[in-house]
Short mmCIF file of C-alpha atoms and ligand atoms in Angstrom, two decimals:
data_model
loop_
_atom_site.label_atom_id
_atom_site.label_comp_id
_atom_site.label_asym_id
_atom_site.label_seq_id
_atom_site.Cartn_x
_atom_site.Cartn_y
_atom_site.Cartn_z
CA UNK M 20 0.00 0.00 0.00
CA UNK M 21 1.18 3.51 -0.75
CA UNK M 22 1.13 6.21 1.94
CA UNK M 23 -2.24 7.74 2.68
CA UNK M 24 -4.27 9.85 5.09
CA UNK M 25 -7.75 8.53 5.75
CA UNK M 26 -10.65 10.50 7.13
CA UNK M 27 -14.39 9.96 7.20
CA UNK M 28 -16.17 12.22 9.62
CA UNK M 29 -19.72 10.87 9.25
CA UNK M 30 -21.10 9.01 12.24
CA UNK M 31 -23.34 6.14 11.11
CA UNK M 32 -26.35 4.77 12.98
CA UNK M 33 -27.39 1.60 11.19
CA UNK M 34 -30.32 -0.77 11.67
CA UNK M 35 -34.06 -1.15 11.96
CA UNK M 36 -35.54 1.48 14.28
CA UNK M 37 -32.43 3.72 14.27
CA UNK M 38 -34.41 6.88 13.41
CA UNK M 39 -36.78 6.53 16.38
CA UNK M 40 -33.90 5.59 18.64
CA UNK M 41 -31.30 8.20 17.75
CA UNK M 42 -32.60 11.15 15.73
CA UNK M 43 -33.86 13.32 18.58
CA UNK M 44 -30.52 12.98 20.39
CA UNK M 45 -28.67 14.18 17.29
CA UNK M 46 -30.67 17.30 16.60
CA UNK M 47 -28.47 19.61 18.69
CA UNK M 48 -25.97 19.32 15.85
CA UNK M 49 -28.45 20.98 13.51
CA UNK M 50 -29.49 23.91 15.71
CA UNK M 51 -32.97 25.31 16.27
CA UNK M 52 -34.22 25.85 12.70
CA UNK M 53 -33.96 22.70 10.62
CA UNK M 54 -34.50 22.53 6.88
CA UNK M 55 -36.21 19.24 6.04
CA UNK M 56 -35.06 18.35 2.52
CA UNK M 57 -36.83 15.60 0.58
CA UNK M 58 -37.78 14.47 -2.90
CA UNK M 59 -40.93 14.10 -4.95
CA UNK M 60 -43.16 12.63 -2.27
CA UNK M 61 -42.17 9.01 -1.57
CA UNK M 62 -41.41 9.94 2.06
CA UNK M 63 -44.94 11.28 2.47
CA UNK M 64 -46.47 8.10 1.03
CA UNK M 65 -44.30 5.84 3.20
CA UNK M 66 -45.04 7.71 6.44
CA UNK M 67 -41.36 8.58 6.99
CA UNK M 68 -42.06 12.32 6.56
CA UNK M 69 -44.72 12.41 9.29
CA UNK M 70 -42.55 10.41 11.64
CA UNK M 71 -39.59 12.76 11.20
CA UNK M 72 -41.64 15.95 11.43
CA UNK M 73 -43.09 14.53 14.67
CA UNK M 74 -39.59 13.96 16.09
CA UNK M 75 -38.43 17.45 15.01
CA UNK M 76 -41.48 19.17 16.50
CA UNK M 77 -41.31 17.23 19.78
CA UNK M 78 -37.70 18.35 20.06
CA UNK M 79 -38.86 21.98 19.72
CA UNK M 80 -37.34 22.57 16.28
CA UNK M 81 -38.71 25.03 13.74
CA UNK M 82 -39.10 23.04 10.53
CA UNK M 83 -38.43 24.66 7.15
CA UNK M 84 -39.93 22.44 4.47
CA UNK M 85 -37.84 21.99 1.29
CA UNK M 86 -39.44 19.30 -0.87
CA UNK M 87 -39.60 18.50 -4.57
CA UNK M 88 -35.93 17.68 -5.06
CA UNK M 89 -35.90 15.86 -8.38
CA UNK M 90 -33.76 12.87 -9.43
CA UNK M 91 -30.56 14.34 -10.94
CA UNK M 92 -30.90 17.56 -8.90
CA UNK M 93 -30.40 20.82 -10.74
CA UNK M 94 -28.39 23.88 -9.82
CA UNK M 95 -31.58 25.96 -9.86
CA UNK M 96 -33.01 23.67 -7.18
CA UNK M 97 -29.81 24.21 -5.16
CA UNK M 98 -30.25 27.99 -5.45
CA UNK M 99 -33.91 27.68 -4.44
CA UNK M 100 -32.89 25.78 -1.31
CA UNK M 101 -30.10 28.22 -0.49
CA UNK M 102 -32.47 31.20 -0.86
CA UNK M 103 -35.00 29.55 1.42
CA UNK M 104 -32.32 28.70 3.99
CA UNK M 105 -31.10 32.31 4.12
CA UNK M 106 -34.60 33.77 4.24
CA UNK M 107 -35.68 31.50 7.11
CA UNK M 108 -32.43 31.55 9.09
CA UNK M 109 -31.86 27.80 8.76
CA UNK M 110 -29.22 26.48 11.18
CA UNK M 111 -28.92 22.93 9.84
CA UNK M 112 -30.31 20.55 7.20
CA UNK M 113 -31.86 17.12 7.56
CA UNK M 114 -31.98 15.36 4.18
CA UNK M 115 -34.37 12.44 3.90
CA UNK M 116 -34.13 10.47 0.68
CA UNK M 117 -31.79 8.93 -1.86
CA UNK M 118 -28.66 10.29 -3.52
CA UNK M 119 -30.44 13.16 -5.25
CA UNK M 120 -31.84 14.57 -2.01
CA UNK M 121 -28.59 14.10 -0.10
CA UNK M 122 -26.51 15.65 -2.90
CA UNK M 123 -28.81 18.63 -3.30
CA UNK M 124 -28.74 19.19 0.46
CA UNK M 125 -24.93 19.18 0.48
CA UNK M 126 -24.82 21.79 -2.28
CA UNK M 127 -27.45 23.86 -0.43
CA UNK M 128 -25.36 23.60 2.75
CA UNK M 129 -22.56 25.37 0.89
CA UNK M 130 -24.62 27.80 -1.19
CA UNK M 131 -26.56 28.99 1.87
CA UNK M 132 -23.42 30.42 3.48
CA UNK M 133 -21.08 31.14 0.55
CA UNK M 134 -21.25 34.63 -0.92
CA UNK M 135 -20.20 33.74 -4.48
CA UNK M 136 -21.51 31.32 -7.11
CA UNK M 137 -20.93 27.80 -5.81
CA UNK M 138 -21.40 26.24 -9.25
CA UNK M 139 -18.60 28.31 -10.76
CA UNK M 140 -16.32 28.12 -7.76
CA UNK M 141 -16.84 24.56 -6.51
CA UNK M 142 -18.36 22.39 -9.24
CA UNK M 143 -17.00 23.69 -12.55
CA UNK M 144 -13.58 23.66 -10.93
CA UNK M 145 -12.29 22.20 -7.72
CA UNK M 146 -12.39 24.84 -4.97
CA UNK M 147 -11.13 25.10 -1.42
CA UNK M 148 -13.92 25.00 1.13
CA UNK M 149 -12.42 27.35 3.75
CA UNK M 150 -15.76 28.00 5.43
CA UNK M 151 -18.24 25.87 7.36
CA UNK M 152 -21.21 24.70 5.28
CA UNK M 153 -24.47 24.38 7.22
CA UNK M 154 -24.36 21.18 9.29
CA UNK M 155 -26.12 18.28 7.58
CA UNK M 156 -27.66 15.04 8.80
CA UNK M 157 -29.18 12.41 6.50
CA UNK M 158 -31.83 9.72 6.72
CA UNK M 159 -31.25 7.29 3.85
CA UNK M 160 -34.30 5.88 2.02
CA UNK M 161 -32.59 4.27 -0.97
CA UNK M 162 -29.33 2.33 -1.31
CA UNK M 163 -26.93 3.09 -4.13
CA UNK M 164 -24.90 6.27 -4.30
CA UNK M 165 -23.19 6.06 -0.91
CA UNK M 166 -23.70 9.81 -0.64
CA UNK M 167 -24.51 9.30 3.04
CA UNK M 168 -20.88 8.60 3.86
CA UNK M 169 -18.98 11.10 1.75
CA UNK M 170 -18.86 14.77 0.83
CA UNK M 171 -19.79 14.09 -2.79
CA UNK M 172 -22.59 15.92 -4.51
CA UNK M 173 -23.55 15.56 -8.16
CA UNK M 174 -25.33 18.61 -9.53
CA UNK M 175 -26.70 19.28 -13.02
CA UNK M 176 -26.47 22.76 -14.54
CA UNK M 177 -29.40 22.64 -16.95
CA UNK M 178 -28.45 25.58 -19.19
CA UNK M 179 -24.81 24.57 -19.44
CA UNK M 180 -25.77 20.89 -19.85
CA UNK M 181 -23.09 19.79 -17.43
CA UNK M 182 -23.55 17.26 -14.66
CA UNK M 183 -20.65 17.31 -12.30
CA UNK M 184 -19.51 15.60 -9.14
CA UNK M 185 -17.28 16.98 -6.39
CA UNK M 186 -16.37 15.40 -3.07
CA UNK M 187 -15.59 17.96 -0.35
CA UNK M 188 -14.91 16.32 3.03
CA UNK M 189 -16.42 19.35 4.77
CA UNK M 190 -19.75 18.40 3.17
CA UNK M 191 -19.77 14.95 4.77
CA UNK M 192 -22.99 14.55 6.75
CA UNK M 193 -22.42 14.90 10.51
CA UNK M 194 -24.57 11.79 10.94
CA UNK M 195 -26.29 9.22 8.74
CA UNK M 196 -29.29 7.22 9.91
CA UNK M 197 -29.63 4.03 7.87
CA UNK M 198 -32.72 1.89 8.47
CA UNK M 199 -32.81 -0.84 5.78
CA UNK M 200 -36.58 -1.22 6.13
CA UNK M 201 -36.93 2.33 4.75
CA UNK M 202 -35.75 0.95 1.42
CA UNK M 203 -38.53 -1.67 1.16
CA UNK M 204 -40.82 0.79 -0.63
CA UNK M 205 -38.29 1.68 -3.36
CA UNK M 206 -39.79 0.55 -6.70
CA UNK M 207 -38.12 -2.58 -8.08
CA UNK M 208 -36.51 -0.78 -11.04
CA UNK M 209 -35.05 1.94 -8.79
CA UNK M 210 -33.80 -0.68 -6.35
CA UNK M 211 -31.97 -2.47 -9.18
CA UNK M 212 -30.57 0.82 -10.49
CA UNK M 213 -29.28 1.77 -7.04
CA UNK M 214 -27.71 -1.64 -6.54
CA UNK M 215 -26.07 -1.49 -9.95
CA UNK M 216 -24.73 1.99 -9.16
CA UNK M 217 -23.03 0.58 -6.05
CA UNK M 218 -21.54 -2.25 -8.15
CA UNK M 219 -20.41 0.34 -10.68
CA UNK M 220 -18.62 2.40 -8.02
CA UNK M 221 -16.70 -0.66 -6.89
CA UNK M 222 -15.76 -1.58 -10.47
CA UNK M 223 -14.70 1.99 -11.29
CA UNK M 224 -12.25 1.78 -8.40
CA UNK M 225 -11.17 -1.85 -8.88
CA UNK M 226 -10.39 -1.51 -12.59
CA UNK M 227 -7.45 0.81 -12.10
CA UNK M 228 -3.89 0.52 -10.86
CA UNK M 229 -2.12 -0.86 -9.02
CA UNK M 230 -2.32 -4.43 -10.32
CA UNK M 231 -0.34 -5.89 -7.42
CA UNK M 232 -2.44 -7.64 -4.79
CA UNK M 233 -3.71 -5.03 -2.30
CA UNK M 234 -6.21 -4.63 0.51
CA UNK M 235 -8.50 -2.25 -1.39
CA UNK M 236 -8.96 -4.72 -4.26
CA UNK M 237 -9.49 -7.58 -1.78
CA UNK M 238 -12.31 -5.66 -0.10
CA UNK M 239 -13.72 -4.68 -3.50
CA UNK M 240 -13.89 -8.29 -4.65
CA UNK M 241 -15.84 -9.26 -1.53
CA UNK M 242 -18.14 -6.27 -1.96
CA UNK M 243 -18.83 -7.08 -5.61
CA UNK M 244 -19.72 -10.71 -4.76
CA UNK M 245 -21.97 -9.35 -2.03
CA UNK M 246 -23.81 -6.84 -4.22
CA UNK M 247 -24.45 -9.54 -6.85
CA UNK M 248 -25.74 -12.01 -4.24
CA UNK M 249 -27.86 -9.44 -2.40
CA UNK M 250 -29.35 -7.85 -5.50
CA UNK M 251 -30.49 -11.31 -6.65
CA UNK M 252 -32.04 -11.96 -3.23
CA UNK M 253 -33.70 -8.53 -3.01
CA UNK M 254 -35.10 -8.96 -6.53
CA UNK M 255 -36.70 -12.23 -5.40
CA UNK M 256 -38.02 -10.81 -2.12
CA UNK M 257 -37.99 -7.01 -1.64
CA UNK M 258 -38.51 -7.44 2.11
CA UNK M 259 -35.54 -9.75 2.64
CA UNK M 260 -33.97 -7.80 5.53
CA UNK M 261 -30.65 -9.56 5.25
CA UNK M 262 -30.34 -8.67 1.55
CA UNK M 263 -31.58 -5.09 1.96
CA UNK M 264 -29.35 -4.40 4.94
CA UNK M 265 -26.32 -5.88 3.18
CA UNK M 266 -27.05 -3.78 0.09
CA UNK M 267 -27.36 -0.65 2.17
CA UNK M 268 -23.96 -1.16 3.78
CA UNK M 269 -22.31 -2.39 0.58
CA UNK M 270 -23.40 0.83 -1.14
CA UNK M 271 -21.97 2.91 1.70
CA UNK M 272 -18.73 0.90 1.75
CA UNK M 273 -18.34 1.47 -1.98
CA UNK M 274 -18.23 5.23 -1.55
CA UNK M 275 -16.95 5.90 1.97
CA UNK M 276 -13.40 6.27 0.57
CA UNK M 277 -12.06 3.04 2.16
CA UNK M 278 -11.69 1.05 -1.08
CA UNK M 279 -10.20 4.09 -2.84
CA UNK M 280 -7.11 4.01 -0.64
CA UNK M 281 -4.03 3.22 -2.73
CA UNK M 282 -6.10 3.21 -5.94
CA UNK M 283 -5.88 5.39 -9.02
CA UNK M 284 -9.62 4.97 -9.77
CA UNK M 285 -11.22 5.24 -13.20
CA UNK M 286 -14.81 6.62 -13.12
CA UNK M 287 -14.90 6.92 -16.91
CA UNK M 288 -18.26 5.11 -17.08
CA UNK M 289 -19.55 7.69 -14.62
CA UNK M 290 -18.21 10.59 -16.69
CA UNK M 291 -20.00 9.20 -19.77
CA UNK M 292 -23.22 8.55 -17.87
CA UNK M 293 -23.23 11.98 -16.24
CA UNK M 294 -23.20 13.73 -19.61
CA UNK M 295 -25.85 11.39 -21.06
CA UNK M 296 -27.90 12.34 -18.01
CA UNK M 297 -27.16 16.07 -18.42
CA UNK M 298 -28.65 15.89 -21.92
CA UNK M 299 -31.46 13.38 -21.37
CA UNK M 300 -32.15 13.21 -17.59
CA UNK M 301 -31.78 9.42 -17.75
CA UNK M 302 -31.63 7.36 -14.57
CA UNK M 303 -28.05 7.14 -13.26
CA UNK M 304 -27.87 3.42 -12.44
CA UNK M 305 -29.69 2.43 -15.64
CA UNK M 306 -27.30 4.51 -17.76
CA UNK M 307 -24.35 2.80 -16.10
CA UNK M 308 -25.87 -0.62 -16.82
CA UNK M 309 -25.93 0.22 -20.54
CA UNK M 310 -22.40 1.65 -20.62
CA UNK M 311 -20.33 -0.72 -18.50
CA UNK M 312 -20.26 -3.85 -20.68
CA UNK M 313 -19.62 -1.86 -23.85
CA UNK M 314 -16.86 0.18 -22.19
CA UNK M 315 -15.25 -2.88 -20.64
CA UNK M 316 -15.30 -4.87 -23.88
CA UNK M 317 -13.29 -1.99 -25.32
CA UNK M 318 -10.65 -1.88 -22.57
CA UNK M 319 -10.44 -5.36 -21.02
CA UNK M 320 -7.46 -6.36 -23.10
CA UNK M 321 -5.43 -3.45 -21.72
CA UNK M 322 -6.42 -4.33 -18.16
CA UNK M 323 -6.35 -8.09 -18.75
CA UNK M 324 -4.63 -8.95 -15.44
CA UNK M 325 -7.36 -7.28 -13.40
CA UNK M 326 -10.25 -8.31 -15.64
CA UNK M 327 -9.11 -11.95 -15.54
CA UNK M 328 -8.96 -11.78 -11.73
CA UNK M 329 -12.48 -10.31 -11.75
CA UNK M 330 -13.70 -13.27 -13.84
CA UNK M 331 -12.25 -15.84 -11.46
CA UNK M 332 -12.80 -14.21 -8.08
CA UNK M 333 -16.09 -12.38 -8.60
CA UNK M 334 -17.89 -14.61 -11.11
CA UNK M 335 -16.26 -17.95 -10.27
CA UNK M 336 -15.22 -18.61 -13.88
CA UNK M 337 -12.57 -21.39 -14.02
CA UNK M 338 -9.20 -20.21 -15.30
CA UNK M 339 -8.24 -23.59 -16.74
CA UNK M 340 -8.20 -23.81 -20.51
CA UNK M 341 -8.50 -20.06 -21.04
CA UNK M 342 -5.89 -17.49 -21.91
CA UNK M 343 -5.74 -14.36 -19.79
CA UNK M 344 -7.43 -12.36 -22.56
CA UNK M 345 -10.23 -14.95 -22.90
CA UNK M 346 -10.75 -14.95 -19.17
CA UNK M 347 -10.85 -11.15 -19.08
CA UNK M 348 -13.56 -11.07 -21.72
CA UNK M 349 -15.50 -13.89 -20.01
CA UNK M 350 -15.68 -11.70 -16.87
CA UNK M 351 -17.13 -8.81 -18.86
CA UNK M 352 -19.68 -11.14 -20.49
CA UNK M 353 -20.67 -12.47 -17.06
CA UNK M 354 -21.34 -8.87 -16.02
CA UNK M 355 -23.42 -8.31 -19.17
CA UNK M 356 -25.37 -11.50 -18.43
CA UNK M 357 -26.08 -10.30 -14.88
CA UNK M 358 -27.46 -7.01 -16.22
CA UNK M 359 -29.77 -8.94 -18.57
CA UNK M 360 -30.79 -11.27 -15.74
CA UNK M 361 -31.84 -8.27 -13.62
CA UNK M 362 -33.79 -6.82 -16.53
CA UNK M 363 -31.89 -3.54 -16.52
CA UNK M 364 -31.63 -1.72 -19.88
CA UNK M 365 -28.87 -2.84 -22.21
CA UNK M 366 -29.15 -0.25 -25.00
CA UNK M 367 -29.62 3.52 -25.26
CA UNK M 368 -32.99 2.81 -26.88
CA UNK M 369 -34.11 0.84 -23.82
CA UNK M 370 -32.91 3.76 -21.72
CA UNK M 371 -35.26 6.03 -23.65
CA UNK M 372 -32.49 7.76 -25.61
CA UNK M 373 -33.56 7.96 -29.24
CA UNK M 374 -31.74 8.62 -32.53
CA UNK M 375 -32.40 12.36 -32.24
CA UNK M 376 -30.06 12.73 -29.25
CA UNK M 377 -26.78 14.42 -30.34
CA UNK M 378 -24.29 11.74 -29.33
CA UNK M 379 -21.33 13.55 -30.85
CA UNK M 380 -22.06 16.74 -28.90
CA UNK M 381 -22.50 14.70 -25.74
CA UNK M 382 -19.24 12.80 -26.35
CA UNK M 383 -17.45 16.12 -26.76
CA UNK M 384 -18.72 17.29 -23.38
CA UNK M 385 -17.52 14.23 -21.45
CA UNK M 386 -14.67 14.79 -19.05
CA UNK M 387 -11.83 12.33 -19.73
CA UNK M 388 -10.19 10.68 -16.75
CA UNK M 389 -6.78 9.03 -16.82
CA UNK M 390 -6.83 6.56 -13.94
CA UNK M 391 -8.30 3.52 -15.68
CA UNK M 392 -7.04 1.06 -18.27
CA UNK M 393 -8.69 2.78 -21.20
CA UNK M 394 -7.22 6.28 -21.57
CA UNK M 395 -10.14 7.08 -23.83
CA UNK M 396 -10.16 9.80 -26.45
CA UNK M 397 -13.31 11.71 -27.49
CA UNK M 398 -13.51 9.47 -30.56
CA UNK M 399 -13.44 6.41 -28.29
CA UNK M 400 -16.26 7.86 -26.19
CA UNK M 401 -18.34 8.46 -29.31
CA UNK M 402 -17.78 4.93 -30.56
CA UNK M 403 -18.78 3.55 -27.14
CA UNK M 404 -21.96 5.63 -27.28
CA UNK M 405 -22.68 4.38 -30.80
CA UNK M 406 -22.07 0.77 -29.75
CA UNK M 407 -24.65 1.28 -26.99
CA UNK M 408 -27.40 2.03 -29.52
O1 NZQ G 508 -38.18 11.73 -5.05
P1 NZQ G 508 -38.90 10.67 -4.31
O2 NZQ G 508 -40.36 10.79 -4.36
O3 NZQ G 508 -38.38 10.49 -2.90
O4 NZQ G 508 -38.61 9.28 -5.09
C1 NZQ G 508 -37.32 8.78 -5.33
C2 NZQ G 508 -36.87 8.96 -6.78
O5 NZQ G 508 -37.96 9.02 -7.64
C3 NZQ G 508 -37.37 7.28 -5.19
N1 NZQ G 508 -37.18 6.82 -3.82
C4 NZQ G 508 -36.12 7.03 -2.99
N2 NZQ G 508 -36.33 6.41 -1.82
C5 NZQ G 508 -37.54 5.81 -1.91
C6 NZQ G 508 -38.09 6.08 -3.17
N3 NZQ G 508 -39.31 5.62 -3.55
C7 NZQ G 508 -39.99 4.88 -2.68
N4 NZQ G 508 -39.51 4.55 -1.45
C8 NZQ G 508 -38.30 4.99 -1.03
N5 NZQ G 508 -37.82 4.63 0.17
O6 NZQ G 508 -36.30 6.80 -6.00
C9 NZQ G 508 -36.13 7.69 -7.09
C10 NZQ G 508 -34.66 7.90 -7.31
O7 NZQ G 508 -34.10 8.60 -6.21
P2 NZQ G 508 -32.65 9.26 -6.36
O8 NZQ G 508 -32.30 9.89 -5.06
O9 NZQ G 508 -32.61 10.09 -7.60
O10 NZQ G 508 -31.75 7.97 -6.63
P3 NZQ G 508 -30.25 7.69 -6.30
O11 NZQ G 508 -30.07 7.41 -4.86
O12 NZQ G 508 -29.82 6.66 -7.26
O13 NZQ G 508 -29.49 9.07 -6.60
C11 NZQ G 508 -29.15 9.42 -7.92
C12 NZQ G 508 -28.38 10.71 -7.94
O14 NZQ G 508 -27.15 10.61 -7.20
C13 NZQ G 508 -26.04 10.92 -8.06
C14 NZQ G 508 -26.57 10.52 -9.42
O15 NZQ G 508 -25.82 11.06 -10.47
C15 NZQ G 508 -27.98 11.07 -9.37
O16 NZQ G 508 -27.98 12.46 -9.56
N6 NZQ G 508 -24.82 10.26 -7.56
C16 NZQ G 508 -24.32 10.68 -6.37
C17 NZQ G 508 -23.12 10.21 -5.87
C18 NZQ G 508 -22.53 10.69 -4.60
N7 NZQ G 508 -23.04 11.72 -3.99
O17 NZQ G 508 -21.56 10.16 -4.08
C19 NZQ G 508 -22.32 9.22 -6.60
C20 NZQ G 508 -23.08 8.54 -7.69
O18 NZQ G 508 -22.16 8.06 -8.63
C21 NZQ G 508 -24.11 9.33 -8.40
O19 NZQ G 508 -23.57 10.03 -9.51
ZN1 ZN G 509 -22.78 6.34 -9.38
#
């Protein structure tokens, strides 16, 4: 392992009943006027909203309601939240939802106290957060992004057609309440998309240097086997507590920075998906499901050592009788088979992206990373998009 400094400041409370047990005791961290951030209404239908408002009110908090955060949250929604927070003197934010709600709340926590334009200064380019964002706590209702355990927030600027991710440790939630039963009501398709997103995060980290055996890759292999097992079980029975609780923690482990230690990381599939989403508002996990096999077919020869290991250790494919290159490709095809088995989309058409979408323009807007095995050019990105049709 190379030298590193590790920090993750989020305190996690995990398990059935954790909200009732712990939330009221954590509210001092959010002050007297709490913004309750949530999405399009699932928390109202599930009863989670009423439960949390009850806890906030019994603890004497003034509640500032900030609902309607859409999947793939926009910068205008961030500005709306920041304006509301300033106007109402919000002292802390409680985000209740999936990645979109948590991400939007993190960006609001910065925009509510920063005097400049947070998009220009912190998302378009990497900035230095030398101020305290509003304190944030989260109640997770959907497994996938791992946003609960990092400072990452993905925001879409609609006019500029850019969807961008930044991870600022100062935006880590102070606390994360994770009750797996809250995820039971997630629609099947969203559950599969979230689970695939977690698998994608692990792969984006695993398929990068170093190739020597290392702790981060060991943990990643175990996590990938777990996500595959638990997604299959949760698809069979959405109320399988063991599967849903495993998935919730696997998703957090994928993005709590632990498996990134010592790793270069790739995230090229994410860069491609983010721009497809910026132009079409497609679902994040579903977009990744379309892109990954096509991308990996294109690069698995260059990363054959790691892809062959993936085939053997994650999919249980026997090495005997296969060359390293054949094994590498067999691992990618096993991944593609798993995506088909889950019923996730496998083409842009199935994702709802038609012929009219300007793939060349989108390819030109994709940020190119250099940590993976591909070292893609813009032409490569375009041919991957075309192969996804
Ligand atoms: O909006 P509501 O009504 O709450 O419904 C949501 C939404 O429609 C629904 N949902 C969530 N919990 C539910 C539920 N429905 C019923 N019962 C529940 N318990 O699920 C839908 C999708 O929610 P969303 O938050 O958009 O999904 P996800 O968690 O996959 O987040 C996606 C966003 O996170 C970004 C993505 O790009 C996308 O914008 N990402 C964030 C990352 C991070 N912060 O670290 C990393 C990821 O790579 C990702 O890019
Ligand atoms: Zn993701």
